[in-house]
C-alpha cells in the first residue's frame, strides 16, 4: 500500500496533467456545455469513489486521482463560461460576486464537514458531506447544462 504522504504527493502531481487536459478540452471542438457536463459527471463519479473510504479497496485512491485530474477542467470551464455569458457592462461585478460566493463556500465547507461528520475513524465518517457534494454537483451540472446557452465561438455580449 502507498503511505499517506505518497498519496498526497502523487495526487498533487496529477494537477499538471489535469491542467493539460483542461487546456485540450477547452480548445477542442466540443462545446463548453458538453465539456462541463462530461467533467462534472466524472467529478460525481470520483466523489462516489471517495465514499468507499474504509472498504480496504483501491476506490478511494482512484477517486482522489480522478478528482485531481478532472477538477482543473471542471473549474476552468466554469470560469470560462461565466466570463463569456455576462454582458460587458456587468461582467466585472458579476464575476466578483461569483468569486465571493465561491470563497464563502470555501469558508463554510470546514464547518459543514464537522457538522455532518460521523463517528471518527469509521468507514462512513464523511458520507453525509460527500453525499451533499454529489447532490450539489448533479443539480448544478444538470441545471447549467440544460439552461445555460452555449457560449463557445460566439461573440461576447456587449
Short mmCIF file of C-alpha atoms in Angstrom, two decimals, residues 2-134:
data_model
loop_
_atom_site.label_atom_id
_atom_site.label_comp_id
_atom_site.label_asym_id
_atom_site.label_seq_id
_atom_site.Cartn_x
_atom_site.Cartn_y
_atom_site.Cartn_z
CA UNK A 2 1.00 3.60 -0.63
CA UNK A 3 1.75 5.60 2.56
CA UNK A 4 -0.39 8.74 3.13
CA UNK A 5 2.44 11.13 2.22
CA UNK A 6 2.97 9.22 -1.02
CA UNK A 7 -0.74 9.51 -1.84
CA UNK A 8 -0.58 13.26 -1.20
CA UNK A 9 2.46 13.73 -3.43
CA UNK A 10 1.01 11.58 -6.23
CA UNK A 11 -2.36 13.34 -6.15
CA UNK A 12 -0.72 16.78 -6.25
CA UNK A 13 1.48 15.77 -9.18
CA UNK A 14 -1.71 14.95 -11.09
CA UNK A 15 -2.57 18.65 -11.18
CA UNK A 16 -0.08 19.12 -14.03
CA UNK A 17 -1.68 16.62 -16.42
CA UNK A 18 -5.03 17.96 -15.18
CA UNK A 19 -4.13 21.43 -16.46
CA UNK A 20 -3.15 19.95 -19.82
CA UNK A 21 -6.47 18.07 -20.01
CA UNK A 22 -8.25 21.37 -19.21
CA UNK A 23 -6.39 23.19 -22.00
CA UNK A 24 -7.04 20.45 -24.58
CA UNK A 25 -10.71 20.13 -23.59
CA UNK A 26 -11.42 23.84 -23.83
CA UNK A 27 -9.55 24.12 -27.14
CA UNK A 28 -11.36 21.12 -28.64
CA UNK A 29 -14.35 21.16 -30.99
CA UNK A 30 -16.67 20.24 -28.13
CA UNK A 31 -18.85 22.99 -26.72
CA UNK A 32 -18.39 24.32 -23.21
CA UNK A 33 -21.68 22.73 -22.12
CA UNK A 34 -20.51 19.30 -23.28
CA UNK A 35 -17.13 19.65 -21.54
CA UNK A 36 -18.84 20.92 -18.39
CA UNK A 37 -21.34 18.03 -18.36
CA UNK A 38 -18.69 15.37 -19.03
CA UNK A 39 -16.22 16.55 -16.42
CA UNK A 40 -18.99 17.29 -13.91
CA UNK A 41 -20.12 13.69 -14.30
CA UNK A 42 -16.56 12.49 -13.75
CA UNK A 43 -16.40 14.59 -10.58
CA UNK A 44 -19.59 12.91 -9.34
CA UNK A 45 -18.03 9.50 -10.04
CA UNK A 46 -14.84 10.48 -8.23
CA UNK A 47 -16.81 11.63 -5.18
CA UNK A 48 -18.76 8.35 -5.15
CA UNK A 49 -15.41 6.50 -5.17
CA UNK A 50 -14.32 8.56 -2.15
CA UNK A 51 -17.37 7.27 -0.29
CA UNK A 52 -15.75 3.82 -0.31
CA UNK A 53 -13.16 5.01 2.22
CA UNK A 54 -12.52 2.30 4.78
CA UNK A 55 -13.52 -0.52 2.45
CA UNK A 56 -9.91 -1.54 2.01
CA UNK A 57 -10.11 -1.39 -1.77
CA UNK A 58 -8.50 0.98 -4.27
CA UNK A 59 -11.67 3.03 -4.94
CA UNK A 60 -10.85 5.97 -2.61
CA UNK A 61 -7.42 6.37 -4.20
CA UNK A 62 -8.97 6.16 -7.67
CA UNK A 63 -11.48 8.81 -6.58
CA UNK A 64 -8.70 11.14 -5.45
CA UNK A 65 -6.76 10.70 -8.69
CA UNK A 66 -9.79 11.13 -10.97
CA UNK A 67 -10.92 14.17 -9.00
CA UNK A 68 -7.48 15.73 -9.22
CA UNK A 69 -7.31 15.14 -12.98
CA UNK A 70 -10.79 16.46 -13.73
CA UNK A 71 -11.07 19.28 -11.20
CA UNK A 72 -8.98 21.70 -13.29
CA UNK A 73 -11.13 21.20 -16.39
CA UNK A 74 -14.38 21.44 -14.44
CA UNK A 75 -13.41 24.68 -12.68
CA UNK A 76 -11.75 26.23 -15.74
CA UNK A 77 -14.82 25.54 -17.87
CA UNK A 78 -16.98 27.14 -15.19
CA UNK A 79 -14.79 30.24 -15.15
CA UNK A 80 -14.69 30.45 -18.95
CA UNK A 81 -18.46 30.20 -19.29
CA UNK A 82 -19.00 32.81 -16.55
CA UNK A 83 -16.69 35.21 -18.36
CA UNK A 84 -18.42 34.67 -21.71
CA UNK A 85 -22.05 34.90 -20.58
CA UNK A 86 -22.16 38.21 -18.74
CA UNK A 87 -22.51 41.42 -20.80
CA UNK A 88 -19.51 43.76 -20.67
CA UNK A 89 -21.37 46.36 -18.60
CA UNK A 90 -21.79 43.97 -15.64
CA UNK A 91 -19.08 41.38 -16.29
CA UNK A 92 -16.63 42.51 -13.58
CA UNK A 93 -19.37 42.89 -10.96
CA UNK A 94 -20.90 39.51 -11.84
CA UNK A 95 -17.54 37.72 -11.76
CA UNK A 96 -16.67 39.39 -8.44
CA UNK A 97 -19.98 38.33 -6.92
CA UNK A 98 -19.45 34.81 -8.23
CA UNK A 99 -15.95 34.72 -6.75
CA UNK A 100 -17.26 35.97 -3.42
CA UNK A 101 -19.86 33.20 -3.33
CA UNK A 102 -17.13 30.66 -4.07
CA UNK A 103 -14.97 31.98 -1.25
CA UNK A 104 -17.93 31.93 1.13
CA UNK A 105 -18.45 28.27 0.22
CA UNK A 106 -14.78 27.55 0.90
CA UNK A 107 -15.10 29.22 4.30
CA UNK A 108 -18.25 27.30 5.21
CA UNK A 109 -17.06 23.88 3.96
CA UNK A 110 -14.98 23.03 7.06
CA UNK A 111 -17.94 23.84 9.32
CA UNK A 112 -20.24 21.73 7.14
CA UNK A 113 -17.74 18.86 7.26
CA UNK A 114 -17.63 18.99 11.06
CA UNK A 115 -21.41 19.28 11.42
CA UNK A 116 -22.08 16.30 9.13
CA UNK A 117 -19.17 14.17 10.30
CA UNK A 118 -19.91 10.67 11.51
CA UNK A 119 -18.08 8.75 14.17
CA UNK A 120 -14.32 9.36 13.97
CA UNK A 121 -12.19 6.67 12.34
CA UNK A 122 -15.18 4.79 10.91
CA UNK A 123 -15.61 3.89 7.24
CA UNK A 124 -18.60 6.21 6.71
CA UNK A 125 -17.15 9.15 8.63
CA UNK A 126 -17.63 11.68 5.80
CA UNK A 127 -20.50 10.04 3.89
CA UNK A 128 -23.09 12.75 4.62
CA UNK A 129 -20.73 15.50 3.44
CA UNK A 130 -19.78 13.56 0.33
CA UNK A 131 -23.47 12.90 -0.42
CA UNK A 132 -24.07 16.67 -0.17
CA UNK A 133 -21.29 17.22 -2.70
CA UNK A 134 -22.75 14.60 -5.06
#
